[in-house]
Coordinates of C-alpha atoms in Angstrom, one line a residue:
Chain D
M16 CA 10.2 148.5 -2.7
E17 CA 12.4 145.6 -1.8
V18 CA 15.3 145.2 -4.1
E19 CA 17.4 142.2 -4.0
T20 CA 20.8 143.7 -3.4
E21 CA 22.8 140.8 -4.7
E22 CA 26.1 142.0 -6.0
K23 CA 25.0 143.8 -9.2
Q24 CA 26.5 142.4 -12.3
P25 CA 27.3 145.2 -14.6
R26 CA 25.0 145.2 -17.6
S27 CA 26.4 145.3 -21.1
I28 CA 25.4 148.4 -23.1
G29 CA 23.4 146.1 -25.4
E30 CA 21.5 144.6 -22.5
L31 CA 20.8 148.0 -21.1
V32 CA 19.4 149.2 -24.4
A33 CA 17.2 146.2 -24.6
I34 CA 15.9 146.6 -21.1
I35 CA 15.2 150.3 -21.7
E36 CA 13.2 149.4 -24.8
A37 CA 11.2 146.9 -22.8
L38 CA 10.4 149.5 -20.1
I39 CA 9.5 152.2 -22.6
F40 CA 7.2 149.7 -24.2
V41 CA 5.3 148.7 -21.1
A42 CA 5.1 152.2 -19.7
D43 CA 1.7 154.1 -20.0
E44 CA 3.5 157.4 -20.3
P45 CA 6.7 158.8 -21.9
L46 CA 9.6 157.6 -19.7
T47 CA 12.2 160.1 -18.6
V48 CA 15.8 159.4 -18.3
K49 CA 15.6 160.2 -14.7
I50 CA 13.1 157.5 -13.9
L51 CA 15.0 155.0 -16.0
A52 CA 18.1 155.8 -14.1
E53 CA 16.3 155.3 -10.8
V54 CA 14.6 152.0 -11.8
L55 CA 17.8 150.5 -13.3
E56 CA 20.1 152.0 -10.7
E57 CA 22.4 153.4 -13.4
D58 CA 23.7 156.9 -13.7
R59 CA 21.9 159.3 -16.0
E60 CA 24.7 159.6 -18.5
T61 CA 24.8 155.9 -19.0
I62 CA 21.0 155.8 -19.5
Q63 CA 21.1 158.9 -21.8
S64 CA 23.6 157.3 -24.1
A65 CA 21.8 154.0 -24.1
V66 CA 18.5 155.8 -25.0
E67 CA 20.3 157.6 -27.8
E68 CA 21.7 154.3 -29.1
L69 CA 18.1 152.9 -29.0
K70 CA 16.9 155.9 -30.9
Q71 CA 19.5 155.5 -33.6
E72 CA 18.6 151.8 -33.9
Y73 CA 14.9 152.7 -34.4
D74 CA 15.8 155.4 -37.0
E75 CA 18.0 153.0 -38.9
R76 CA 15.5 150.1 -39.0
E77 CA 12.9 151.0 -41.5
S78 CA 10.2 149.8 -39.3
G79 CA 6.6 150.7 -38.4
L80 CA 7.6 152.1 -35.1
Q81 CA 9.5 155.1 -33.9
L82 CA 11.1 156.2 -30.7
R83 CA 10.0 159.7 -29.9
E84 CA 11.0 162.2 -27.3
I85 CA 7.9 163.7 -26.0
A86 CA 6.9 165.7 -22.9
G87 CA 10.4 165.3 -21.6
G88 CA 10.3 161.5 -21.9
W89 CA 10.6 158.7 -24.4
Q90 CA 7.8 156.8 -26.1
I91 CA 7.4 154.2 -28.7
S92 CA 4.7 155.0 -31.3
T93 CA 3.7 154.2 -34.8
R94 CA 5.5 156.1 -37.6
T95 CA 3.6 159.0 -39.0
E96 CA 3.8 157.7 -42.5
F97 CA 1.5 154.9 -41.6
H98 CA -1.1 156.9 -39.7
E99 CA -3.7 156.5 -42.5
E100 CA -3.4 152.7 -42.3
V101 CA -3.5 152.7 -38.6
R102 CA -6.5 155.0 -38.5
R103 CA -8.4 152.9 -41.0
F104 CA -7.5 149.7 -39.0
L105 CA -8.8 151.2 -35.8
K106 CA -11.9 152.3 -37.5
T107 CA -12.8 149.2 -39.3
R108 CA -11.7 146.4 -37.1
P109 CA -14.7 144.2 -36.3
S110 CA -15.4 144.5 -32.7
A111 CA -17.7 142.8 -30.2
K112 CA -16.8 145.5 -27.8
L113 CA -19.6 147.5 -26.2
S114 CA -19.8 150.4 -23.8
L115 CA -21.4 149.5 -20.5
A116 CA -24.5 151.4 -21.4
A117 CA -24.8 149.5 -24.7
L118 CA -24.1 146.2 -22.9
E119 CA -26.8 146.9 -20.3
T120 CA -29.3 147.8 -23.0
L121 CA -28.4 144.7 -25.0
A122 CA -28.9 142.5 -21.9
V123 CA -32.4 143.9 -21.3
I124 CA -33.3 143.4 -25.0
A125 CA -31.9 139.9 -25.0
Y126 CA -33.8 138.8 -22.0
K127 CA -37.0 140.7 -22.4
Q128 CA -37.5 140.7 -26.2
P129 CA -39.6 141.9 -27.9
V130 CA -39.3 145.1 -25.9
T131 CA -40.0 148.8 -26.5
V132 CA -37.9 151.8 -25.7
P133 CA -40.2 152.9 -22.8
E134 CA -40.0 149.4 -21.4
I135 CA -36.2 149.5 -21.5
L136 CA -36.2 152.9 -19.8
E137 CA -38.5 151.4 -17.2
I138 CA -36.1 148.6 -16.4
R139 CA -32.7 150.4 -16.8
G140 CA -34.0 153.6 -15.3
V141 CA -31.9 155.6 -17.8
Q142 CA -32.5 156.8 -21.3
S143 CA -31.2 154.3 -23.8
A144 CA -31.6 156.0 -27.1
S145 CA -28.0 156.3 -28.1
A146 CA -27.2 152.8 -26.9
I147 CA -30.1 151.5 -29.0
K148 CA -28.6 153.4 -32.0
T149 CA -25.2 151.8 -31.4
L150 CA -26.7 148.4 -31.2
L151 CA -28.7 148.9 -34.4
D152 CA -25.5 150.2 -36.1
K153 CA -23.6 147.1 -34.9
R154 CA -26.6 145.0 -36.2
L155 CA -26.9 143.3 -32.8
I156 CA -30.5 144.2 -32.5
I157 CA -33.3 144.7 -35.0
A158 CA -36.8 146.2 -35.0
K159 CA -39.5 143.6 -34.4
G160 CA -42.7 145.4 -35.4
R161 CA -44.8 147.8 -33.4
K162 CA -46.5 147.1 -30.1
E163 CA -50.3 147.4 -30.3
T164 CA -50.5 149.9 -27.5
V165 CA -50.8 153.7 -27.0
G166 CA -48.4 155.3 -29.5
R167 CA -47.6 152.0 -31.1
P168 CA -44.0 152.1 -30.0
M169 CA -41.4 150.0 -31.9
Q170 CA -40.3 146.8 -30.4
Y171 CA -36.7 145.5 -30.5
G172 CA -35.2 142.1 -30.4
T173 CA -31.8 140.5 -30.9
S174 CA -30.5 139.7 -34.4
K175 CA -28.9 136.8 -36.1
D176 CA -25.6 138.7 -35.8
F177 CA -26.1 138.8 -32.1
L178 CA -26.3 135.0 -32.0
I179 CA -23.2 134.7 -34.2
Q180 CA -21.2 137.2 -32.1
F181 CA -22.1 135.6 -28.8
G182 CA -21.6 132.1 -30.2
L183 CA -25.2 131.0 -29.6
K184 CA -27.1 128.5 -31.7
D185 CA -30.4 130.0 -30.8
L186 CA -31.9 132.1 -28.0
S187 CA -32.6 129.1 -25.8
E188 CA -28.8 128.9 -25.4
L189 CA -28.7 132.2 -23.5
P190 CA -27.7 131.3 -19.9
S191 CA -30.6 131.6 -17.6
I192 CA -30.7 132.8 -14.1
E193 CA -31.0 129.2 -13.1
D194 CA -27.8 128.2 -14.8
F195 CA -26.1 130.9 -12.8
E196 CA -27.7 129.9 -9.5
D197 CA -26.2 126.4 -10.0
L198 CA -22.8 128.0 -10.0
V199 CA -23.3 130.3 -7.1
Q200 CA -24.9 127.6 -5.0
Chain S
M19 CA -0.6 148.4 -18.6
Q20 CA -2.6 146.3 -20.9
Q21 CA -1.9 143.0 -19.2
T22 CA -5.0 141.2 -18.2
E23 CA -5.1 140.0 -14.6
Q24 CA -2.3 137.6 -14.1
I25 CA -2.6 134.3 -12.5
S26 CA -0.3 133.0 -10.1
F27 CA -0.4 130.0 -7.9
D28 CA 2.3 128.2 -6.1
F29 CA 1.5 124.7 -7.1
Y30 CA 4.0 123.1 -4.8
K31 CA 3.5 125.3 -1.8
E32 CA -0.3 124.8 -1.8
T33 CA -0.3 121.1 -2.4
P34 CA -1.4 119.8 0.9
Q35 CA 0.5 117.3 2.9
I36 CA -0.2 115.2 5.9
V37 CA 3.0 114.9 7.9
G38 CA 3.4 112.0 10.2
E39 CA 4.9 113.0 13.5
A40 CA 6.9 111.0 15.9
N41 CA 4.0 110.5 18.3
E42 CA 1.9 109.1 15.5
E43 CA -0.2 112.2 15.5
I44 CA -1.1 113.4 12.1
K45 CA -0.6 117.0 11.4
L46 CA -2.2 118.9 8.6
K47 CA -0.1 121.3 6.6
L48 CA -1.7 124.2 5.1
G49 CA -4.1 123.7 2.2
E50 CA -6.8 121.3 1.3
F51 CA -7.0 118.5 -1.0
A52 CA -8.7 119.4 -4.3
G53 CA -11.1 116.5 -3.9
P54 CA -11.5 112.9 -2.6
L55 CA -9.5 111.5 -5.6
D56 CA -6.7 113.9 -4.8
L57 CA -6.6 112.7 -1.2
L58 CA -6.7 109.0 -2.3
L59 CA -3.8 109.5 -4.7
Y60 CA -1.9 111.1 -1.9
L61 CA -2.6 108.3 0.5
I62 CA -1.6 105.7 -2.1
K63 CA 1.7 107.4 -2.7
Q64 CA 2.2 107.8 1.1
E65 CA 1.8 104.0 1.5
Q66 CA 4.0 103.5 -1.5
A67 CA 1.3 101.2 -2.8
N68 CA 0.8 100.1 -6.4
I69 CA -2.1 101.9 -7.9
F70 CA -3.0 98.7 -9.9
D71 CA -3.1 96.7 -6.7
I72 CA -4.4 99.1 -4.0
P73 CA -4.3 97.7 -0.5
I74 CA -7.9 98.7 -0.1
A75 CA -8.3 97.9 3.6
R76 CA -5.3 100.0 4.6
I77 CA -6.1 102.9 2.3
T78 CA -9.7 102.9 3.5
D79 CA -8.6 103.1 7.1
E80 CA -6.2 105.9 6.3
Y81 CA -8.9 107.7 4.3
L82 CA -11.4 107.5 7.2
R83 CA -8.8 108.6 9.6
Y84 CA -8.2 111.7 7.6
I85 CA -11.9 112.4 7.4
R86 CA -12.2 112.1 11.2
L87 CA -9.3 114.3 11.6
M88 CA -10.9 116.9 9.5
E89 CA -14.0 116.6 11.6
S90 CA -12.0 117.1 14.7
F91 CA -10.5 120.3 13.3
D92 CA -14.0 121.5 12.5
I93 CA -13.2 121.5 8.8
T94 CA -16.4 121.2 6.8
I95 CA -16.1 118.1 4.8
A96 CA -17.5 118.3 1.3
G97 CA -20.2 115.7 0.6
D98 CA -18.0 114.3 -2.1
F99 CA -15.5 113.1 0.4
L100 CA -18.2 111.2 2.2
V101 CA -19.4 109.6 -1.0
M102 CA -15.9 108.4 -1.6
A103 CA -15.7 107.0 1.9
A104 CA -18.8 105.0 1.2
T105 CA -17.4 103.8 -2.0
L106 CA -14.2 102.6 -0.3
I107 CA -16.1 100.8 2.4
E108 CA -18.2 99.1 -0.3
I109 CA -15.1 98.0 -2.2
K110 CA -13.5 96.8 1.0
S111 CA -16.5 94.6 1.9
K112 CA -16.6 93.2 -1.6
M113 CA -12.9 92.3 -1.4
L114 CA -13.6 90.4 1.8
L115 CA -16.0 88.0 0.1
P116 CA -14.4 84.6 -0.5
R117 CA -13.0 84.4 -3.9
E118 CA -14.4 80.9 -4.4
I119 CA -17.8 82.4 -5.1
F120 CA -16.4 83.6 -8.3
A121 CA -14.3 80.6 -9.0
D122 CA -16.9 79.1 -11.3
A123 CA -17.3 82.1 -13.3
E124 CA -13.7 83.2 -13.6
E125 CA -14.3 85.3 -16.6
D126 CA -17.0 87.3 -14.9
F127 CA -14.8 88.1 -12.0
A128 CA -14.2 91.7 -12.0
D129 CA -11.9 93.3 -9.5
P130 CA -14.1 95.5 -7.3
R131 CA -11.3 98.1 -7.4
Q132 CA -11.2 98.4 -11.1
E133 CA -13.6 101.2 -11.5
L134 CA -11.8 103.2 -8.8
V135 CA -8.4 102.6 -10.4
D136 CA -9.7 103.8 -13.7
R137 CA -11.0 107.0 -12.2
L138 CA -7.8 107.6 -10.3
L139 CA -5.7 107.1 -13.4
E140 CA -8.0 109.4 -15.4
Y141 CA -8.0 112.0 -12.7
E142 CA -4.3 111.9 -12.3
K143 CA -3.8 112.8 -15.9
F144 CA -5.8 116.0 -15.4
K145 CA -3.9 116.7 -12.2
S146 CA -0.7 116.6 -14.2
A147 CA -2.4 118.8 -16.9
A148 CA -3.3 121.3 -14.1
Q149 CA 0.4 121.4 -13.1
M150 CA 1.4 122.0 -16.7
L151 CA -1.0 124.9 -16.9
Y152 CA 0.4 126.2 -13.7
E153 CA 3.9 126.1 -15.1
R154 CA 2.8 127.8 -18.3
T155 CA 1.4 130.7 -16.3
T156 CA 4.7 131.2 -14.5
V157 CA 6.3 131.5 -17.9
E158 CA 3.6 133.9 -19.2
Q159 CA 4.1 136.1 -16.2
A160 CA 7.5 136.9 -17.5
V161 CA 6.0 138.5 -20.6
F162 CA 4.4 141.9 -20.7
T163 CA 2.4 143.7 -23.4
R164 CA 2.6 147.3 -24.3
G165 CA 1.3 150.1 -22.1
Q166 CA -1.7 152.2 -22.7
I167 CA -1.6 154.2 -25.9
E168 CA -3.9 156.9 -27.2
S169 CA -6.2 154.8 -29.3
D170 CA -7.0 152.6 -26.2
E171 CA -8.5 155.6 -24.4
N172 CA -11.1 156.3 -27.1
N173 CA -12.0 152.8 -26.7
A174 CA -12.8 152.2 -23.1
E175 CA -15.1 149.3 -23.8
V176 CA -15.8 145.9 -22.5
N177 CA -15.4 142.7 -24.5
A178 CA -18.6 141.0 -23.7
T179 CA -19.6 137.3 -23.4
V180 CA -23.0 135.8 -22.8
F181 CA -22.3 135.6 -19.1
D182 CA -21.6 139.3 -19.0
L183 CA -25.1 139.8 -20.5
L184 CA -26.6 137.7 -17.8
N185 CA -24.5 139.4 -15.1
V186 CA -25.4 142.8 -16.3
F187 CA -29.0 141.9 -16.6
Q188 CA -29.1 140.7 -13.0
K189 CA -27.4 143.8 -11.8
I190 CA -30.0 146.0 -13.6
L191 CA -32.8 144.0 -12.0
A192 CA -31.3 144.3 -8.6
R193 CA -30.9 148.1 -9.1
H194 CA -34.5 148.3 -10.3
K195 CA -35.7 146.4 -7.3
E196 CA -33.8 148.8 -5.0
E197 CA -35.4 151.8 -6.7
I198 CA -38.8 150.4 -6.3
Q199 CA -38.2 149.8 -2.6
L200 CA -36.9 153.3 -2.2
E201 CA -40.0 154.5 -3.9
I202 CA -42.2 152.5 -1.6
Q203 CA -40.4 153.8 1.4
R204 CA -40.8 157.4 0.3
E205 CA -44.5 157.0 -0.4
E206 CA -45.0 155.7 3.0
I207 CA -44.5 159.1 4.6
T208 CA -47.7 159.9 6.3
L209 CA -49.4 163.2 6.8
A210 CA -48.4 163.2 10.5
E211 CA -44.8 162.6 9.6
M212 CA -44.9 165.4 7.1
L213 CA -46.4 167.8 9.6
K214 CA -43.6 166.9 12.0
Q215 CA -41.0 167.5 9.3
I216 CA -42.4 171.0 8.4
K217 CA -42.7 172.0 12.1
K218 CA -39.1 171.0 12.7
R219 CA -37.9 172.9 9.7
I220 CA -39.8 176.1 10.6
F221 CA -38.7 175.9 14.2
K222 CA -35.1 175.5 13.2
E223 CA -34.9 177.8 10.2
K224 CA -37.7 180.3 11.2
E225 CA -39.0 180.2 7.7
L226 CA -39.3 177.8 4.9
S227 CA -39.5 178.3 1.1
L228 CA -42.4 176.3 -0.2
L229 CA -40.8 176.2 -3.6
K230 CA -37.7 174.6 -2.2
F231 CA -39.7 172.3 0.1
F232 CA -42.0 171.0 -2.7
N233 CA -39.0 170.4 -4.9
E234 CA -37.6 168.0 -2.3
M235 CA -40.6 165.8 -2.8
H236 CA -39.9 162.7 -4.9
T237 CA -43.3 161.5 -5.9
K238 CA -46.7 163.0 -6.7
R239 CA -48.2 161.4 -3.6
E240 CA -45.5 162.9 -1.4
L241 CA -46.2 166.3 -3.0
V242 CA -49.9 166.0 -2.3
T243 CA -49.2 165.0 1.3
A244 CA -46.8 168.0 1.7
F245 CA -49.4 170.3 0.2
I246 CA -52.1 169.2 2.6
A247 CA -49.6 169.4 5.5
V248 CA -48.8 173.0 4.7
L249 CA -52.6 173.9 4.6
E250 CA -53.0 172.1 7.9
I251 CA -50.1 173.9 9.5
V252 CA -51.3 177.3 8.4
R253 CA -54.7 176.4 9.9
T254 CA -53.5 175.1 13.2
E255 CA -50.2 176.7 14.1
S256 CA -49.0 180.3 14.4
V257 CA -47.3 180.5 11.0
K258 CA -48.0 182.9 8.1
L259 CA -47.8 182.4 4.4
L260 CA -45.9 185.3 2.6
Q261 CA -45.6 185.9 -1.0
N262 CA -43.5 188.8 -2.4
K263 CA -44.9 188.9 -5.9
T264 CA -47.6 187.2 -7.8
F265 CA -46.5 183.7 -8.9
G266 CA -43.4 184.2 -6.8
D267 CA -42.1 181.8 -4.1
I268 CA -44.2 181.4 -1.0
I269 CA -42.5 181.6 2.3
L270 CA -43.8 179.9 5.4
R271 CA -42.8 181.9 8.4
K272 CA -43.1 181.5 12.1
V273 CA -45.1 184.3 13.7
Chain B
M25 CA -17.0 148.5 -44.5
E26 CA -16.3 151.5 -46.8
V27 CA -12.9 151.5 -48.3
E28 CA -11.7 154.3 -50.5
T29 CA -10.9 152.5 -53.7
E30 CA -8.3 154.9 -55.0
E31 CA -6.0 153.1 -57.4
K32 CA -4.0 150.9 -55.1
Q33 CA -0.3 151.6 -55.3
P34 CA 1.5 148.3 -54.8
R35 CA 3.4 148.3 -51.5
S36 CA 6.9 147.1 -51.3
I37 CA 7.5 144.2 -49.0
G38 CA 9.5 146.3 -46.7
E39 CA 6.7 148.8 -46.5
L40 CA 4.2 146.1 -45.8
V41 CA 6.3 144.7 -43.0
A42 CA 6.5 148.1 -41.5
I43 CA 2.8 148.7 -41.7
I44 CA 2.1 145.3 -40.2
E45 CA 4.4 146.1 -37.3
A46 CA 2.5 149.3 -36.7
L47 CA -0.9 147.6 -36.8
I48 CA 0.2 144.8 -34.4
F49 CA 1.5 147.5 -32.1
V50 CA -1.7 149.5 -31.9
A51 CA -4.1 146.4 -31.8
D52 CA -5.2 145.7 -28.3
E53 CA -5.1 142.0 -28.8
P54 CA -3.2 139.5 -30.9
L55 CA -3.8 140.3 -34.6
T56 CA -4.6 137.6 -37.0
V57 CA -3.2 137.3 -40.5
K58 CA -6.9 137.2 -41.7
I59 CA -7.7 140.6 -40.3
L60 CA -4.4 142.0 -41.5
A61 CA -5.2 140.8 -45.0
E62 CA -8.6 142.3 -44.9
V63 CA -7.5 145.7 -43.6
L64 CA -4.5 146.0 -45.9
E65 CA -6.3 144.4 -48.9
E66 CA -3.6 142.0 -49.6
D67 CA -3.9 138.2 -49.9
R68 CA -3.1 136.1 -46.9
E69 CA 0.0 134.5 -48.4
T70 CA 1.6 138.0 -48.8
I71 CA 0.7 138.9 -45.3
Q72 CA 1.9 135.6 -43.9
S73 CA 5.3 136.0 -45.5
A74 CA 5.6 139.6 -44.4
V75 CA 4.7 138.6 -40.8
E76 CA 7.3 135.9 -40.9
E77 CA 9.9 138.4 -42.2
L78 CA 9.0 140.7 -39.3
K79 CA 9.3 137.8 -36.9
Q80 CA 12.8 137.0 -38.2
E81 CA 13.7 140.6 -37.9
Y82 CA 12.6 140.7 -34.2
D83 CA 14.5 137.5 -33.5
E84 CA 17.7 138.8 -35.1
R85 CA 17.6 142.1 -33.3
E86 CA 18.8 141.6 -29.8
S87 CA 16.1 143.8 -28.5
G88 CA 13.9 144.0 -25.5
L89 CA 10.9 143.0 -27.5
Q90 CA 9.7 139.9 -29.2
L91 CA 7.0 139.1 -31.8
R92 CA 4.9 136.1 -30.6
E93 CA 2.2 134.0 -32.2
I94 CA -0.5 133.7 -29.6
A95 CA -4.2 132.9 -29.6
G96 CA -4.2 132.6 -33.4
G97 CA -2.7 136.0 -33.9
W98 CA 0.5 138.0 -33.5
Q99 CA 1.5 140.2 -30.6
I100 CA 4.5 142.3 -29.6
S101 CA 5.6 141.7 -26.0
T102 CA 8.7 142.1 -23.8
R103 CA 11.2 139.4 -23.8
T104 CA 11.1 137.0 -20.8
E105 CA 14.7 137.7 -19.8
F106 CA 13.8 141.1 -18.7
H107 CA 10.8 140.2 -16.5
E108 CA 12.5 141.2 -13.3
E109 CA 13.3 144.7 -14.4
V110 CA 9.9 145.1 -16.0
R111 CA 8.1 143.9 -13.0
R112 CA 10.1 146.1 -10.7
F113 CA 9.3 149.1 -12.9
L114 CA 5.6 148.3 -13.0
K115 CA 5.6 147.4 -9.4
T116 CA 3.4 144.5 -10.1
R117 CA 3.3 141.4 -8.0
P118 CA 1.9 138.2 -9.4
S119 CA -1.7 138.4 -8.2
A120 CA -5.1 136.9 -8.5
K121 CA -4.4 133.4 -7.5
L122 CA -6.1 130.4 -9.2
S123 CA -6.8 127.7 -6.6
L124 CA -5.7 124.2 -7.1
A125 CA -9.4 123.4 -7.6
A126 CA -9.7 126.1 -10.3
L127 CA -6.6 124.9 -12.1
E128 CA -7.8 121.3 -12.1
T129 CA -11.2 122.4 -13.4
L130 CA -9.6 124.5 -16.1
A131 CA -7.5 121.5 -17.1
V132 CA -10.6 119.3 -17.4
I133 CA -12.4 122.0 -19.4
A134 CA -9.4 122.6 -21.7
Y135 CA -9.1 118.9 -22.6
K136 CA -12.7 117.9 -22.6
Q137 CA -14.4 120.9 -24.1
P138 CA -17.3 121.3 -24.7
V139 CA -18.0 119.8 -21.3
T140 CA -20.9 120.1 -18.8
V141 CA -20.8 120.6 -15.0
P142 CA -21.8 116.9 -14.3
E143 CA -19.0 115.7 -16.6
I144 CA -16.5 117.7 -14.8
L145 CA -17.7 116.3 -11.5
E146 CA -17.3 112.8 -12.9
I147 CA -13.6 113.4 -13.6
R148 CA -12.7 115.4 -10.6
G149 CA -14.9 113.5 -8.1
V150 CA -15.8 116.8 -6.5
Q151 CA -18.3 119.6 -7.0
S152 CA -16.6 122.3 -9.2
A153 CA -19.3 125.0 -9.2
S154 CA -17.3 127.7 -7.5
A155 CA -14.2 127.0 -9.5
I156 CA -16.3 127.3 -12.7
K157 CA -17.7 130.6 -11.4
T158 CA -14.2 131.9 -10.8
L159 CA -13.0 130.8 -14.2
L160 CA -16.0 132.5 -15.9
D161 CA -15.3 135.7 -13.9
K162 CA -11.7 135.6 -15.0
R163 CA -12.9 135.0 -18.6
L164 CA -10.8 132.0 -18.9
I165 CA -13.8 129.9 -19.9
I166 CA -17.0 130.7 -21.8
A167 CA -20.3 129.1 -22.3
K168 CA -20.4 126.9 -25.4
G169 CA -24.1 126.2 -25.9
R170 CA -26.3 123.6 -24.3
K171 CA -25.9 119.9 -24.5
E172 CA -28.8 118.1 -26.1
T173 CA -29.5 115.8 -23.3
V174 CA -31.7 115.7 -20.2
G175 CA -32.0 119.1 -18.6
R176 CA -30.0 120.7 -21.5
P177 CA -27.1 121.6 -19.3
M178 CA -24.7 124.4 -20.3
Q179 CA -21.4 123.4 -21.8
Y180 CA -18.1 125.1 -21.2
G181 CA -15.0 125.6 -23.2
T182 CA -11.9 127.7 -23.0
S183 CA -11.8 131.3 -24.2
K184 CA -9.4 133.4 -26.2
D185 CA -8.2 134.9 -23.0
F186 CA -7.2 131.4 -21.9
L187 CA -4.9 131.1 -24.9
I188 CA -3.4 134.5 -24.3
Q189 CA -2.9 134.0 -20.6
F190 CA -1.4 130.6 -21.0
G191 CA 0.7 131.7 -24.0
L192 CA -0.8 129.2 -26.5
K193 CA -1.1 129.7 -30.3
D194 CA -4.2 127.5 -30.3
L195 CA -5.6 124.5 -28.5
S196 CA -3.6 122.1 -30.6
E197 CA -0.5 123.4 -28.8
L198 CA -1.6 121.8 -25.6
P199 CA 0.2 118.6 -25.0
S200 CA -2.0 115.6 -25.6
I201 CA -3.7 114.4 -22.4
E202 CA -2.5 110.9 -23.1
D203 CA 1.1 112.2 -22.7
F204 CA 0.4 112.7 -19.1
E205 CA -0.2 109.0 -18.7
D206 CA 3.5 108.4 -18.7
L207 CA 3.9 110.8 -15.9
V208 CA 1.4 109.0 -13.8
Q209 CA 3.3 107.0 -11.2

């Protein structure tokens, strides 16, 4: 790692506390004093006291976040009092997000509709039952009557919600392979 | 880290320049012009010409010189650069027409350069806007969002757009095609090839479990071929079929 | 959306500010006042003033983090001053370059949206297909339906990711394209 070794201006303790907060915030895992000391090229005692100051700041602010010592490192997390609201939020937030399996199944249904479960299996080469359930739950697809063939399997197609979520006026607005070829040239 | 892919682009470093050398040779600096309008703007600035009164003959010559230079460097010239070259030549020839022709109809006289000037002015606005966007990204790169937290992990999902749908659909079709091709390849194993395969296996391993061997077959047709091959081999070669218990595995063994 | 309708205890404004901070923290993209109002079952004005109070709190604390309005929502991020330390810690280098062509194309799309491929060609004077493909891959632009004209070409516009990556509250925050006229020459 190249580090510009200009003459290091000493950081004020306030600045150090702020930088440590930023680093703990962006880190994927609890940050140890050791790592902080290395990254910031400060000695551990300085870091330790800065972290403690930050901790005290968090405790005094009556905020939604807390600074916790966990697994030997420091981490910012939501305060336990608000876990119910957080859980409810994570559960109910409207989401256009789909797993890859669901996205694949949706793509097949969008482009091949009306289409039956065996036909989707044929194209994807994998069972799609749980993906279809997810898509039905999210109201992105709907049943479109039975196919007049052996076993009269149910056919599926995309819903009105699908159009809304993907910002389409109607199905003719789905990009076609040709649209794409124009771009690839 | 949550940060989506960051964009960076050194606007100034990558803006191409033609540098005039002492011996009048033109040297290309790294990079390419974003398009013919970009090149024209550059040439106009280079000539310190007024965009509202472009010295069209001089600029056309410079433009063509640049195109030839690109050719000599084996740089593929986008068709759009050639279209512009044609436009410039056309304007140049119109400019050469004696003005008197238009003298009677003064009001109808339109500067042949006007359309080009309008396009250049319009284009230059967007070029400046592109620079503004570039500057914004450099600011945005100084900002980071939080790291991964637990709730993200339960949520390893993609945020899909219609183009993702198309993309994914194409990938599935490609995968499907590949599978069909594999299938065809497998089915093309002939009886002769199958016989050769079994002989090789028995020769190498002394014996062969039929249960295992049949399990290796991918399609019904392959299985049938394998079965016929086994019958054939028992008939023609010195191998024996052994079975330890009824309904147990059958072993093909070299005698 | 099922919501347990226990009798709702009125929340103090301080509590509301704290909960909002927790939700903005856990959300994986900028959180709008609208969603906050729905999840917390408060009216938008209440949420709006609570968010503003939170914003002020962040501004007054001399901390490593800031609360920003972006892409129509609110997000917590590190403060720009500390980008060097953060980048050094994350060992990230600015990557994924956008070419000059892609930036120009993006500028045309941002200002002229919804806009078709031929219209972009008209302004840039050069084919932009591969630039458009890049921008789609990077999710900076999205399809915006077809234009009701010959060939029904696909129209493009900028995405939410565009706002986020370019640090814009909304499209109206872009300087007017006419402002660039003054810069010309």
